[in-house]
Tab-separated table of C-alpha atoms in Angstrom:
chain	number	residue	atom	x	y	z
A	22	SER	CA	81.811	-29.140	28.066
A	23	GLY	CA	82.260	-27.859	31.624
A	24	ARG	CA	81.268	-31.240	33.078
A	25	ILE	CA	83.723	-33.034	30.777
A	26	ALA	CA	86.555	-30.708	31.829
A	27	ASN	CA	85.587	-31.272	35.466
A	28	ARG	CA	85.388	-35.055	35.272
A	29	LEU	CA	88.585	-35.476	33.228
A	30	GLY	CA	90.622	-32.858	35.082
A	31	PHE	CA	91.216	-30.434	32.196
A	32	TYR	CA	92.498	-26.917	32.836
A	33	GLY	CA	92.213	-25.276	29.425
A	34	THR	CA	89.311	-23.443	27.877
A	35	ASN	CA	86.035	-25.352	27.615
A	36	CYS	CA	83.159	-24.056	25.513
A	37	ILE	CA	80.269	-25.054	23.333
A	38	VAL	CA	80.387	-23.640	19.808
A	39	ASP	CA	77.148	-22.894	17.945
A	40	ALA	CA	77.683	-22.378	14.240
A	41	ALA	CA	74.618	-24.360	13.126
A	42	CYS	CA	75.681	-27.125	10.710
A	43	ALA	CA	79.316	-25.953	10.914
A	44	SER	CA	79.490	-26.208	14.719
A	45	SER	CA	81.797	-29.193	15.047
A	46	LEU	CA	84.260	-27.934	12.433
A	47	ALA	CA	84.191	-24.441	13.933
A	48	ALA	CA	85.019	-26.102	17.267
A	49	THR	CA	87.861	-27.959	15.562
A	50	ASP	CA	89.148	-24.640	14.148
A	51	LEU	CA	89.208	-23.243	17.688
A	52	ALA	CA	90.945	-26.393	18.973
A	53	VAL	CA	93.660	-26.109	16.332
A	54	ARG	CA	94.196	-22.450	17.274
A	55	GLU	CA	94.615	-23.384	20.912
A	56	LEU	CA	97.315	-25.898	19.943
A	57	THR	CA	99.006	-23.557	17.431
A	58	LEU	CA	99.172	-20.734	19.945
A	59	GLY	CA	100.566	-23.080	22.615
A	60	LYS	CA	97.655	-22.478	24.999
A	61	ALA	CA	96.933	-26.219	25.234
A	62	ASP	CA	98.845	-29.432	24.627
A	63	VAL	CA	95.867	-31.769	24.107
A	64	VAL	CA	92.353	-30.820	22.960
A	65	ILE	CA	89.243	-32.955	22.787
A	66	SER	CA	86.897	-31.647	20.109
A	67	GLY	CA	83.984	-32.759	17.986
A	68	GLY	CA	80.232	-32.465	17.833
A	69	VAL	CA	77.046	-33.854	19.365
A	70	GLN	CA	73.522	-33.813	17.977
A	71	THR	CA	70.793	-35.534	19.998
A	72	VAL	CA	67.660	-33.513	19.294
A	73	GLY	CA	65.925	-35.755	16.745
A	74	SER	CA	62.550	-35.258	18.449
A	75	PRO	CA	59.145	-35.120	16.710
A	76	LEU	CA	59.248	-31.312	17.127
A	77	THR	CA	62.533	-31.146	15.216
A	78	HIS	CA	60.998	-33.044	12.309
A	79	VAL	CA	57.842	-30.921	12.352
A	80	CYS	CA	59.884	-27.703	12.299
A	81	PHE	CA	62.143	-28.832	9.446
A	82	SER	CA	59.097	-30.068	7.497
A	83	THR	CA	57.908	-26.472	7.251
A	84	THR	CA	61.059	-25.597	5.301
A	85	PRO	CA	62.005	-26.657	1.769
A	86	ALA	CA	64.998	-28.516	3.202
A	87	MET	CA	63.304	-31.745	4.439
A	88	SER	CA	62.989	-34.720	2.116
A	89	PRO	CA	59.324	-35.689	1.552
A	90	SER	CA	60.444	-39.116	0.293
A	91	GLY	CA	62.332	-39.816	3.506
A	92	ILE	CA	65.538	-40.763	1.645
A	93	SER	CA	68.837	-38.873	1.797
A	94	ARG	CA	70.252	-38.736	-1.776
A	95	PRO	CA	73.221	-36.358	-1.867
A	96	PHE	CA	74.260	-35.448	-5.445
A	97	ASP	CA	71.511	-37.548	-7.028
A	98	GLU	CA	69.184	-36.234	-9.755
A	99	LYS	CA	66.181	-37.292	-7.650
A	100	SER	CA	67.390	-35.772	-4.363
A	101	ASP	CA	64.563	-33.911	-2.679
A	102	GLY	CA	66.000	-32.744	0.641
A	103	MET	CA	67.716	-33.878	3.785
A	104	MET	CA	66.861	-36.250	6.591
A	105	VAL	CA	67.530	-35.265	10.210
A	106	GLY	CA	69.913	-37.578	12.020
A	107	GLU	CA	71.593	-37.851	15.402
A	108	GLY	CA	75.275	-38.372	16.002
A	109	LEU	CA	78.348	-37.998	18.188
A	110	GLY	CA	81.846	-37.543	16.855
A	111	ILE	CA	84.823	-36.926	19.162
A	112	TYR	CA	88.536	-36.822	18.429
A	113	ILE	CA	91.722	-35.995	20.306
A	114	LEU	CA	94.047	-33.379	18.799
A	115	LYS	CA	97.734	-32.759	19.511
A	116	ARG	CA	100.565	-30.981	17.778
A	117	LEU	CA	102.192	-33.510	15.392
A	118	SER	CA	105.608	-33.149	17.018
A	119	ASP	CA	104.126	-33.874	20.462
A	120	ALA	CA	102.157	-36.893	19.217
A	121	GLU	CA	105.281	-38.333	17.573
A	122	ARG	CA	107.356	-37.684	20.716
A	123	ASP	CA	104.763	-39.380	22.942
A	124	GLY	CA	104.388	-42.412	20.661
A	125	ASN	CA	100.707	-41.835	20.011
A	126	LYS	CA	98.859	-43.588	17.220
A	127	ILE	CA	98.256	-40.916	14.588
A	128	TYR	CA	95.182	-41.437	12.422
A	129	ALA	CA	95.365	-38.258	10.357
A	130	ILE	CA	97.016	-34.856	10.161
A	131	ILE	CA	95.082	-31.593	9.807
A	132	ARG	CA	97.224	-29.503	7.475
A	133	GLY	CA	94.935	-26.483	7.290
A	134	ILE	CA	91.465	-25.128	8.018
A	135	GLY	CA	89.499	-22.445	6.188
A	136	SER	CA	86.189	-20.842	6.980
A	137	SER	CA	83.957	-18.076	5.695
A	138	SER	CA	80.459	-16.631	5.724
A	139	ASP	CA	78.340	-15.605	2.734
A	140	GLY	CA	77.853	-12.048	3.937
A	141	ARG	CA	74.676	-10.335	2.756
A	142	SER	CA	72.801	-12.767	0.489
A	143	LYS	CA	69.321	-14.052	-0.255
A	144	SER	CA	68.699	-16.598	2.478
A	145	ILE	CA	70.439	-18.995	4.855
A	146	TYR	CA	68.756	-21.760	2.824
A	147	ALA	CA	70.395	-20.489	-0.379
A	148	PRO	CA	74.174	-20.791	0.105
A	149	GLU	CA	76.449	-18.585	-2.016
A	150	VAL	CA	78.952	-20.272	-4.359
A	151	GLU	CA	81.594	-17.590	-3.791
A	152	GLY	CA	81.261	-17.859	-0.004
A	153	GLN	CA	82.069	-21.559	-0.094
A	154	ALA	CA	84.854	-21.039	-2.635
A	155	ARG	CA	86.387	-18.461	-0.255
A	156	ALA	CA	86.505	-21.043	2.580
A	157	LEU	CA	88.093	-23.645	0.275
A	158	ARG	CA	90.803	-21.259	-0.946
A	159	ARG	CA	91.625	-20.296	2.633
A	160	ALA	CA	91.888	-23.949	3.663
A	161	TYR	CA	94.278	-24.923	0.861
A	162	ALA	CA	96.354	-21.779	1.341
A	163	ASN	CA	96.626	-22.584	5.034
A	164	ALA	CA	97.494	-26.235	4.243
A	165	GLY	CA	100.154	-25.289	1.733
A	166	TYR	CA	99.121	-27.575	-1.091
A	167	SER	CA	96.900	-27.292	-4.159
A	168	PRO	CA	93.420	-28.813	-4.483
A	169	ASP	CA	94.420	-30.356	-7.796
A	170	THR	CA	96.384	-32.982	-5.803
A	171	VAL	CA	93.312	-34.126	-3.850
A	172	GLU	CA	91.796	-37.540	-4.700
A	173	LEU	CA	89.126	-37.842	-2.016
A	174	LEU	CA	86.686	-35.194	-0.838
A	175	GLU	CA	84.032	-35.606	1.796
A	176	ALA	CA	81.344	-33.030	1.022
A	177	HIS	CA	78.673	-31.425	3.174
A	178	GLY	CA	76.222	-32.980	0.701
A	179	THR	CA	72.901	-32.557	2.478
A	180	GLY	CA	70.696	-33.746	-0.374
A	181	THR	CA	68.999	-30.376	-0.911
A	182	LYS	CA	68.923	-29.145	-4.488
A	183	ALA	CA	70.197	-25.665	-3.781
A	184	GLY	CA	72.803	-26.719	-1.254
A	185	ASP	CA	74.340	-29.554	-3.295
A	186	ALA	CA	74.393	-27.456	-6.478
A	187	ALA	CA	76.108	-24.513	-4.758
A	188	GLU	CA	78.658	-26.814	-3.117
A	189	LEU	CA	79.517	-28.603	-6.345
A	190	LYS	CA	79.863	-25.344	-8.270
A	191	ALA	CA	82.191	-23.924	-5.603
A	192	LEU	CA	84.300	-27.065	-5.600
A	193	VAL	CA	84.588	-27.187	-9.386
A	194	LYS	CA	85.534	-23.530	-9.440
A	195	VAL	CA	88.319	-23.849	-6.873
A	196	PHE	CA	89.647	-27.201	-8.101
A	197	GLN	CA	89.917	-25.959	-11.688
A	198	GLU	CA	91.588	-22.660	-10.838
A	199	ARG	CA	95.088	-24.201	-10.943
A	200	GLY	CA	94.626	-25.196	-14.574
A	201	ARG	CA	94.380	-28.980	-14.388
A	202	ARG	CA	92.171	-29.963	-17.339
A	203	ASP	CA	91.679	-33.714	-17.063
A	204	HIS	CA	88.393	-34.913	-15.580
A	205	GLN	CA	87.128	-36.947	-12.659
A	206	TRP	CA	90.300	-37.491	-10.691
A	207	CYS	CA	88.694	-36.857	-7.255
A	208	ALA	CA	86.114	-39.077	-5.548
A	209	ILE	CA	83.382	-37.116	-3.771
A	210	GLY	CA	80.745	-38.353	-1.346
A	211	SER	CA	78.671	-37.564	1.743
A	212	VAL	CA	78.136	-39.631	4.884
A	213	LYS	CA	74.665	-38.064	5.131
A	214	SER	CA	73.395	-40.670	2.646
A	215	GLN	CA	73.939	-43.213	5.460
A	216	ILE	CA	73.189	-41.378	8.709
A	217	GLY	CA	71.280	-38.263	7.672
A	218	HIS	CA	72.148	-34.640	8.527
A	219	THR	CA	73.474	-34.655	12.100
A	220	GLY	CA	73.452	-30.888	12.445
A	221	ALA	CA	76.035	-29.789	15.037
A	222	ALA	CA	77.789	-33.156	14.565
A	223	ALA	CA	77.776	-33.029	10.766
A	224	GLY	CA	81.369	-31.916	10.359
A	225	ALA	CA	82.603	-34.333	13.025
A	226	SER	CA	80.908	-37.304	11.356
A	227	SER	CA	82.402	-36.302	7.998
A	228	LEU	CA	85.860	-35.894	9.511
A	229	VAL	CA	85.709	-39.255	11.279
A	230	LYS	CA	84.612	-40.921	8.040
A	231	THR	CA	87.547	-39.354	6.198
A	232	ILE	CA	90.006	-40.330	8.916
A	233	LEU	CA	88.765	-43.937	8.725
A	234	ALA	CA	89.078	-43.831	4.904
A	235	LEU	CA	92.723	-42.835	5.300
A	236	GLN	CA	93.349	-45.457	7.969
A	237	HIS	CA	91.866	-48.277	5.863
A	238	ARG	CA	93.037	-46.887	2.487
A	239	VAL	CA	89.515	-47.065	1.081
A	240	LEU	CA	87.525	-44.606	-1.043
A	241	PRO	CA	84.178	-44.948	0.775
A	242	PRO	CA	81.059	-45.097	-1.415
A	243	THR	CA	77.965	-42.963	-1.126
A	244	ILE	CA	74.636	-44.825	-1.212
A	245	ASN	CA	71.308	-43.815	-2.771
A	246	VAL	CA	72.885	-42.330	-5.885
A	247	THR	CA	71.309	-43.917	-8.955
A	248	GLU	CA	71.647	-40.980	-11.365
A	249	PRO	CA	74.268	-38.288	-10.630
A	250	THR	CA	72.927	-34.768	-10.462
A	251	THR	CA	72.794	-32.711	-13.653
A	252	THR	CA	72.815	-29.344	-11.855
A	253	THR	CA	76.579	-29.402	-12.396
A	254	ASP	CA	78.392	-31.025	-15.346
A	255	VAL	CA	79.964	-33.733	-13.190
A	256	PRO	CA	81.467	-35.835	-16.036
A	257	ASN	CA	83.488	-32.821	-17.217
A	258	SER	CA	84.486	-31.750	-13.723
A	259	PRO	CA	87.317	-32.850	-11.423
A	260	PHE	CA	84.882	-35.077	-9.519
A	261	TYR	CA	83.156	-38.403	-9.755
A	262	ILE	CA	80.466	-39.404	-7.244
A	263	ASN	CA	81.872	-42.536	-5.729
A	264	THR	CA	79.067	-45.123	-5.519
């Protein structure tokens, strides 16, 4: 980040954020704060993951997270883990009023960001439903609108049984809290079915996918889903897995 600031002549804060799989979105959170506080007028943010070496695969293979079949199947009944991917996602952020004033092409607007940690729990491989629900509630409160108006959701969706189940349960919990009782109004998917889990760039790749979906007015499908997961009652939830 220091070299980028040097080559491009930037004078604001430059830093690398390490929040594991959440790194790029944690960096985006910091970028939005810089803009909100008026400490910067333009911020380049995103994520980079370029460590798909044999050692990386060997290390992940010793955990229950890696897919022995070698196929990333987020939210599928036969999902058996994640695949490691590499990626780079970069975006330029400005305050909306400044972008409109400067005549910039605006691809999407970030209305709000929420984050959380699970606190004391079993394992970093066993995410807590309430921890994720807390982040979602904070995001929608910050954005100023209700989740029951959302019709497209890009999930973390790694393809691990525990991770996908916890994420779906948290989403169902938060999306149903406002009392909407009809079913399957929101398409859900994960770009990891196409490019694998890009680690520090995971959030950036998901955000870029969602921005492109808005730009092209398309609900992008998720591949490798032949039988939707039964760990959560998807047909009676707010979500359908868009294939």
